[in-house]
Short mmCIF file of N, CA and C in Angstrom, two decimals:
data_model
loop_
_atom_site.label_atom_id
_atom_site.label_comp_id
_atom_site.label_asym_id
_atom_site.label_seq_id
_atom_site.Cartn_x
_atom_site.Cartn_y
_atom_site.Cartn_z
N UNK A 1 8.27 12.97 -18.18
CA UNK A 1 7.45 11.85 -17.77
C UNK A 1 6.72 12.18 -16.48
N UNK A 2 5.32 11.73 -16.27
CA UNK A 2 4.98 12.28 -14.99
C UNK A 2 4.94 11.03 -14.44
N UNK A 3 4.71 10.96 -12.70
CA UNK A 3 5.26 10.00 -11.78
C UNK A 3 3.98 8.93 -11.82
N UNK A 4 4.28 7.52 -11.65
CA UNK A 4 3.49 6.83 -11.61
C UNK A 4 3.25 6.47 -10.21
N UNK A 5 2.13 5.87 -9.92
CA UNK A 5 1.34 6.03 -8.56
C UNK A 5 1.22 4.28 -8.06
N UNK A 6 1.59 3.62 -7.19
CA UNK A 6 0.91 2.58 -6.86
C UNK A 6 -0.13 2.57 -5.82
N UNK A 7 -1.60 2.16 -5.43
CA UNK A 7 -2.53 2.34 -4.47
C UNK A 7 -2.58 0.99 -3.92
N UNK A 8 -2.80 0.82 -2.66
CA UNK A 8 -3.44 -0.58 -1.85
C UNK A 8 -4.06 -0.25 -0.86
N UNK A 9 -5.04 -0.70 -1.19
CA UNK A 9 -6.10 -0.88 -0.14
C UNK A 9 -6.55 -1.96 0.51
N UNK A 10 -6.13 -1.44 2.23
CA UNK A 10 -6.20 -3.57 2.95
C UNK A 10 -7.10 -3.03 3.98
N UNK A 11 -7.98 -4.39 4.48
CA UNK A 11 -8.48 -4.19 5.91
C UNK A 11 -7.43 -4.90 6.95
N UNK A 12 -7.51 -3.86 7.67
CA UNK A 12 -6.26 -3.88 9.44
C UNK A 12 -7.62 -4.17 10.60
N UNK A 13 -7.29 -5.73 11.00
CA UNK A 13 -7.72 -5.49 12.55
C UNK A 13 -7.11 -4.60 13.63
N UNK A 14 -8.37 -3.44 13.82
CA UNK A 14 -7.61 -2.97 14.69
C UNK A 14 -6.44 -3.58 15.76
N UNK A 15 -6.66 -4.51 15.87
CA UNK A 15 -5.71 -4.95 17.20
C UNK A 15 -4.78 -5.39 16.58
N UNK A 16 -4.36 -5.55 15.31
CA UNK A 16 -2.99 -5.82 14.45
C UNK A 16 -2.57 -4.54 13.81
N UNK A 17 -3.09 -3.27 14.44
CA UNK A 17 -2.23 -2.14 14.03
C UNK A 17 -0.76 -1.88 14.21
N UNK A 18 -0.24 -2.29 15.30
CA UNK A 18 1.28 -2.13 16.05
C UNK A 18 2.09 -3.37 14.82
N UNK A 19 1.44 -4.08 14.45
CA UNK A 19 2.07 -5.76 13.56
C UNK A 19 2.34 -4.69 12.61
N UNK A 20 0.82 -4.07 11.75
CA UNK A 20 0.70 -3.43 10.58
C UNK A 20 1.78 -2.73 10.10
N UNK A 21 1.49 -1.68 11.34
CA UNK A 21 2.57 -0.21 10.95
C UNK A 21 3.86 -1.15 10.93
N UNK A 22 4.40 -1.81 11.69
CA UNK A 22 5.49 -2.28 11.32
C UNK A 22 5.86 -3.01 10.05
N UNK A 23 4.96 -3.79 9.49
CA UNK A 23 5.10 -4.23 8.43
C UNK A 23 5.36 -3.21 7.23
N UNK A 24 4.41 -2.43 7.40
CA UNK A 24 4.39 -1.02 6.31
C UNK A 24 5.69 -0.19 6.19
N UNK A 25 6.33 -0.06 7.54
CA UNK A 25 7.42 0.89 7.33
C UNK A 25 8.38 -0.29 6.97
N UNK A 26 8.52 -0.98 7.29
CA UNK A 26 9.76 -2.14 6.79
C UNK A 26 9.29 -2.46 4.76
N UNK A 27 8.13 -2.70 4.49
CA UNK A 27 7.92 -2.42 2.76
C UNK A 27 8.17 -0.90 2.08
N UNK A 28 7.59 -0.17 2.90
CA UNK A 28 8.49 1.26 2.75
C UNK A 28 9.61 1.38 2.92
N UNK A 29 10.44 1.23 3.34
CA UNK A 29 11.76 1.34 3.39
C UNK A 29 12.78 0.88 2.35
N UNK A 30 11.81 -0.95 2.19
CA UNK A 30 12.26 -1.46 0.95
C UNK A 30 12.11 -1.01 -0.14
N UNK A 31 10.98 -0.51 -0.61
CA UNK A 31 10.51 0.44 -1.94
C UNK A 31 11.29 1.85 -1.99
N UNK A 32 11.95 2.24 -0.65
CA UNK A 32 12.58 3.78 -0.77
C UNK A 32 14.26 3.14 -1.06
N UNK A 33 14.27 2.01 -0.73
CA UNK A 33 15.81 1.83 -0.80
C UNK A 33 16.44 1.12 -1.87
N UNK A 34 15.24 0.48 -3.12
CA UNK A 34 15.11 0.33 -4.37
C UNK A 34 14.94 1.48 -5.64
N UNK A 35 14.66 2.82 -4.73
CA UNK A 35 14.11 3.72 -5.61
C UNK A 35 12.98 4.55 -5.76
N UNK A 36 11.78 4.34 -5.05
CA UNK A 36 10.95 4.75 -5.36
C UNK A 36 11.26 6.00 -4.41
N UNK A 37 10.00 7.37 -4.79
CA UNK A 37 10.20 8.59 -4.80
C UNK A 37 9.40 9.07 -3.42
N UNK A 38 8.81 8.18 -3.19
CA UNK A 38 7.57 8.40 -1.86
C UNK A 38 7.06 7.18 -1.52
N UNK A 39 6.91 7.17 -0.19
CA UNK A 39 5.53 6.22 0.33
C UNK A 39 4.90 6.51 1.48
N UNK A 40 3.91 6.28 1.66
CA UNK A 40 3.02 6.73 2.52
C UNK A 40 1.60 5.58 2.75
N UNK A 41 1.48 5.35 4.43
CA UNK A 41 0.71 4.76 4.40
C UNK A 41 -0.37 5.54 5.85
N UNK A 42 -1.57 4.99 5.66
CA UNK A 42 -2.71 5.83 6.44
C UNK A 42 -3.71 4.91 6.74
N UNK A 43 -4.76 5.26 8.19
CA UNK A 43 -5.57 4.24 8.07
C UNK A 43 -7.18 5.00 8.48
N UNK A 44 -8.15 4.11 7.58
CA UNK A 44 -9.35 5.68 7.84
C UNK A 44 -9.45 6.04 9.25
N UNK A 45 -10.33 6.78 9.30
CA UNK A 45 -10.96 7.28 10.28
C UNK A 45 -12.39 8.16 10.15
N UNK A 46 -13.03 8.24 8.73
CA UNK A 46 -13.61 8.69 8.01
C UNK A 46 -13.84 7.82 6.50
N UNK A 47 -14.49 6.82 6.68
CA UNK A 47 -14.48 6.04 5.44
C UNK A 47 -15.91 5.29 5.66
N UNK A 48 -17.24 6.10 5.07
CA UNK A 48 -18.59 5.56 5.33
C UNK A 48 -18.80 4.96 4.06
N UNK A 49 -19.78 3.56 4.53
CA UNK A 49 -20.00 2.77 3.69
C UNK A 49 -21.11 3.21 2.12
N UNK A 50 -21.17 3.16 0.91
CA UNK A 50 -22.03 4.04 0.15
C UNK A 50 -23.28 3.01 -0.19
N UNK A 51 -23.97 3.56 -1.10
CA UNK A 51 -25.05 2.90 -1.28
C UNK A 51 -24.86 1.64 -2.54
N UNK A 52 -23.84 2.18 -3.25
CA UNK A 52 -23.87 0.91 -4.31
C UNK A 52 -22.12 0.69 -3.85
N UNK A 53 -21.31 1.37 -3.32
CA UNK A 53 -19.66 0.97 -3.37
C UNK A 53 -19.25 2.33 -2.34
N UNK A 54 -18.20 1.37 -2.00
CA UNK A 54 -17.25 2.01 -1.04
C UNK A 54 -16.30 1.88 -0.50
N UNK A 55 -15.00 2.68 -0.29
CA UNK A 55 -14.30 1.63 0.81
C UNK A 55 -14.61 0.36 1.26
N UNK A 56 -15.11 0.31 2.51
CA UNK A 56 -15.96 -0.47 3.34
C UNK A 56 -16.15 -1.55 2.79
N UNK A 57 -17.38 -1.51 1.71
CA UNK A 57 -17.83 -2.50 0.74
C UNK A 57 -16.46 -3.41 -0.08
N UNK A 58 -16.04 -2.60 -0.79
CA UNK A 58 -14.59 -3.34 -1.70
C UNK A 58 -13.95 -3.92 -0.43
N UNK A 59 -13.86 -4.19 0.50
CA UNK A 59 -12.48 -4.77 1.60
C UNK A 59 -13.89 -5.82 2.14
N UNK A 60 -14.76 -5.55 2.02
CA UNK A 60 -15.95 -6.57 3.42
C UNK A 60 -15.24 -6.35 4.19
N UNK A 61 -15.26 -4.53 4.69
CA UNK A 61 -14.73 -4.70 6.16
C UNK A 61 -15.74 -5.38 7.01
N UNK A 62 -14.84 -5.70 7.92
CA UNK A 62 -15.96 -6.09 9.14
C UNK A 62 -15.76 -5.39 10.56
N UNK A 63 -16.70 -5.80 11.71
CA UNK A 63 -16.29 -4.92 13.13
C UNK A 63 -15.06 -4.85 13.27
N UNK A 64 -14.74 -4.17 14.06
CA UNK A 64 -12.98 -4.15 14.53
C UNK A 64 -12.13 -3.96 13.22
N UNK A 65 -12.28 -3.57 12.38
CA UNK A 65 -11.02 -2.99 11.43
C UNK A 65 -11.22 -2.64 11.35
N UNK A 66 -10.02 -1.53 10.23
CA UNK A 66 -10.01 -0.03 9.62
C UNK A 66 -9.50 -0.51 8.41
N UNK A 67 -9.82 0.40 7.37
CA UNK A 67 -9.10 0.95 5.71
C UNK A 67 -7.67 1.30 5.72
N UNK A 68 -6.72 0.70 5.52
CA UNK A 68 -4.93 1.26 5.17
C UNK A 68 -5.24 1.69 4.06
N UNK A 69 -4.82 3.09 3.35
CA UNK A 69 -4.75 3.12 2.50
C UNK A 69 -2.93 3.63 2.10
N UNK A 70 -2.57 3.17 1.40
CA UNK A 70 -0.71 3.00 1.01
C UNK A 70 -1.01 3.21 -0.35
N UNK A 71 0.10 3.94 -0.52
CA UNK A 71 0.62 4.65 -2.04
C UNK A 71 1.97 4.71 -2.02
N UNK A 72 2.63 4.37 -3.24
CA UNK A 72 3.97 4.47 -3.68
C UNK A 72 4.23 5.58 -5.06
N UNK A 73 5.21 6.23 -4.82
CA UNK A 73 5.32 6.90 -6.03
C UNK A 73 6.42 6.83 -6.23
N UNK A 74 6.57 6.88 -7.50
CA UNK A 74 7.55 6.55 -8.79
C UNK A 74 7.78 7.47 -9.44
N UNK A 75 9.37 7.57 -10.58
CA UNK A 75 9.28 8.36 -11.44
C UNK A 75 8.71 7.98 -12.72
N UNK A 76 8.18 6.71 -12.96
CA UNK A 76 7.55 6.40 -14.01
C UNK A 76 7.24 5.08 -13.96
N UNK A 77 6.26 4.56 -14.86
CA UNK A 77 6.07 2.98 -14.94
C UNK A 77 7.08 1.98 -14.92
N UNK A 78 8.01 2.22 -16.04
CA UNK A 78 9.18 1.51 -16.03
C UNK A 78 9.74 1.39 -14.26
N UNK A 79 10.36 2.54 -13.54
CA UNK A 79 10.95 2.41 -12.81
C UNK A 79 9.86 1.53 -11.64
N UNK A 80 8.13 1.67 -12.22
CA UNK A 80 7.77 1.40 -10.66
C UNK A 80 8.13 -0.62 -11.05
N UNK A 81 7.90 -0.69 -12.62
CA UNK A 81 8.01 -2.44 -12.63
C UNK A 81 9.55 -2.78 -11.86
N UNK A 82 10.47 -2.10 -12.32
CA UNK A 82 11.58 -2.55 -11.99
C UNK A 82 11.85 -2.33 -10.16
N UNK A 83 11.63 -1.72 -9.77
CA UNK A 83 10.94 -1.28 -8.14
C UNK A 83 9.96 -2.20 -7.51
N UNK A 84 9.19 -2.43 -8.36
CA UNK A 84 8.33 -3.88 -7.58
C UNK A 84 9.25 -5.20 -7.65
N UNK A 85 9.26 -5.60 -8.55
CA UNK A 85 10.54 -6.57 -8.62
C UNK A 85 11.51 -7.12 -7.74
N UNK A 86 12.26 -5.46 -7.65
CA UNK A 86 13.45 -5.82 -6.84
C UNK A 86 13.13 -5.98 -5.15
N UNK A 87 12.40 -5.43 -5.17
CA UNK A 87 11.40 -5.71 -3.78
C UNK A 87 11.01 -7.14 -3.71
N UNK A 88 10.19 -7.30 -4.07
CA UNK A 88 9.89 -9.13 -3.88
C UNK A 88 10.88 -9.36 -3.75
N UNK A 89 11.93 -9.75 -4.17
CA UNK A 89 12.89 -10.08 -4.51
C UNK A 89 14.39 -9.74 -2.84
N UNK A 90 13.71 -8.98 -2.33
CA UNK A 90 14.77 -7.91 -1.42
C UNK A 90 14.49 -9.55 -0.51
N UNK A 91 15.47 -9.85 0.10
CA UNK A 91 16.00 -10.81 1.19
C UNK A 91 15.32 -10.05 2.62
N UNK A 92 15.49 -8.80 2.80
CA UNK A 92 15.44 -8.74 3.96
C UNK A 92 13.78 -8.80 4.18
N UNK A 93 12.59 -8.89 3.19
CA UNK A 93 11.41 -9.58 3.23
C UNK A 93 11.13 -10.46 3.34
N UNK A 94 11.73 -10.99 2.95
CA UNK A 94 11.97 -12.90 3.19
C UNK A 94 10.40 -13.42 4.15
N UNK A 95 10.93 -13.04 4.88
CA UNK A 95 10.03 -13.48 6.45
C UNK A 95 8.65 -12.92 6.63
N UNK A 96 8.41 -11.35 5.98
CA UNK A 96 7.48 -10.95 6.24
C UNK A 96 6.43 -11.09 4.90
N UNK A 97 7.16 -11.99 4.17
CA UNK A 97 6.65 -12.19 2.60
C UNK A 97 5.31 -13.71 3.18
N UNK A 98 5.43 -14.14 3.90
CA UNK A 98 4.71 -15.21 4.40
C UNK A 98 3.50 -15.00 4.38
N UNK A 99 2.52 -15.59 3.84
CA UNK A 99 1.12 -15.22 3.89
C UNK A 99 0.22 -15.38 5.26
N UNK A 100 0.53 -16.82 6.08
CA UNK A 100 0.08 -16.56 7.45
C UNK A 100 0.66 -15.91 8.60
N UNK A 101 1.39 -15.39 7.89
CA UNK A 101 2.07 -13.90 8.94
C UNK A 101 1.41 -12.55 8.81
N UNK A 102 0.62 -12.45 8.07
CA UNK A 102 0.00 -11.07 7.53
C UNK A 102 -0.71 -10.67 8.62
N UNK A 103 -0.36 -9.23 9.14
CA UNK A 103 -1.34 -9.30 10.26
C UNK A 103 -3.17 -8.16 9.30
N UNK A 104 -3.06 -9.31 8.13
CA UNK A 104 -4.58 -9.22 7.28
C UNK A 104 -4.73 -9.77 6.84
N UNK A 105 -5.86 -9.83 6.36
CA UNK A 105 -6.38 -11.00 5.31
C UNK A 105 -6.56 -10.55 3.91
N UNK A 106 -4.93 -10.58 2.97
CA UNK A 106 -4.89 -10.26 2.11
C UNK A 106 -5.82 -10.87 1.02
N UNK A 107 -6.56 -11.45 0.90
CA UNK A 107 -7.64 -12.16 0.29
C UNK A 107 -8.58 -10.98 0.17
N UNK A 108 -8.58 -9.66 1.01
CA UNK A 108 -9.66 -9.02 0.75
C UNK A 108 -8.83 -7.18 0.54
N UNK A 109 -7.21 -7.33 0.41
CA UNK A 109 -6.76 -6.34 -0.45
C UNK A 109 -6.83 -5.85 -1.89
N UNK A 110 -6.70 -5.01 -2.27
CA UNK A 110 -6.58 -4.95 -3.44
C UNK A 110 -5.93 -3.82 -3.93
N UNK A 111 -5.03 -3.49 -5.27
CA UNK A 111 -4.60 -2.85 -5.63
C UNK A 111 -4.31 -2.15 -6.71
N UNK A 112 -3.32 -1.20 -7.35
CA UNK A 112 -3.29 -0.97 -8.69
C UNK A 112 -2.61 0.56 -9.24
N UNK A 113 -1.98 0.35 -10.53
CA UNK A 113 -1.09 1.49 -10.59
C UNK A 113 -1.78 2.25 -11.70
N UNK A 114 -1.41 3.56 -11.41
CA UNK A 114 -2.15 4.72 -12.23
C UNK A 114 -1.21 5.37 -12.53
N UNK A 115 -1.42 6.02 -13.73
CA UNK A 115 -0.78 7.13 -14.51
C UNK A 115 -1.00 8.23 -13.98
N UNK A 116 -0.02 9.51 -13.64
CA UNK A 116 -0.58 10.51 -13.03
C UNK A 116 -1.35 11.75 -14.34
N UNK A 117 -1.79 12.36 -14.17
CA UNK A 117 -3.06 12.83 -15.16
C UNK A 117 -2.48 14.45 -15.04
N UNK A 118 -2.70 14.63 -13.78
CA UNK A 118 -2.14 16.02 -13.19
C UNK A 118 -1.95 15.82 -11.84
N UNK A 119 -0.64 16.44 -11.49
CA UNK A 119 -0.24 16.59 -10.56
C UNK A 119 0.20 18.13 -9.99
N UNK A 120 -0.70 18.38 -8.81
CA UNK A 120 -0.66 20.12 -8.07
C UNK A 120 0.41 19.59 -6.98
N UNK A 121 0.32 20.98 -6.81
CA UNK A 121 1.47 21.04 -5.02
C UNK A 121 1.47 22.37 -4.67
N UNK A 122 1.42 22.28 -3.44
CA UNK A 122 1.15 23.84 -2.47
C UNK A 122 2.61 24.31 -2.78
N UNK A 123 3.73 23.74 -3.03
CA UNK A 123 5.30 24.40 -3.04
C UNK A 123 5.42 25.10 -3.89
N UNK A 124 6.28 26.65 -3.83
CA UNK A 124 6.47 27.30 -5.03
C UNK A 124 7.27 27.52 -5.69
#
């Protein structure tokens, strides 16, 4: 089976980066301590707006934010449904599950899971 992928893409006011990262490693942690195989989260620094779509465009960033981009990996679909799940679900989110706690305006996230197609790696 090859690993299934989850992507999200949010706009971060810059000045809710210190909120962010914390939020991120505390959902990471939860997703690593349910199972999943990786997570990783990043925020642009290189993300120009295009002529018909873009980053940028999909979020309406605006001044003062940046692009998070977060990925979860899985050993497969099954495990990532049962991995999302138990997450919502994890107590110790409870609090940060609150929508006017978000330090974003998830109204302009978005997300979605992919099949991996091919997967390389520099390891030998």
């Amino acid at each position: 089976m090859s690993p299934y992928i989850d992507a999200i893409v949010i706009p971060v006011p810059r000045a809710n980066l210190d909120a962010y990262k914390r939020l991120s490693e505390e959902w990471g942690k939860a997703h690593l301590r349910h199972g999943a195989l990786y997570y990783s989260d990043s925020i642009s620094d290189d993300a120009q707006p295009g002529k018909i779509t873009s980053f940028p465009q999909a979020v309406q960033l605006k001044d003062g934010e940046v692009i998070a981009l977060a990925w979860i990996v899985y050993r497969d679909k099954e495990d990532r449904d049962r991995i999302g799940k138990a997450v919502m679900e994890d107590p110790q989110l409870k609090e940060s599950m609150d929508p006017t706690k978000m330090p974003f305006d998830g109204k302009r996230m978005f997300w979605g899971g992919f099949e991996t197609i091919i997967g390389l790696s520099a390891d030998h």
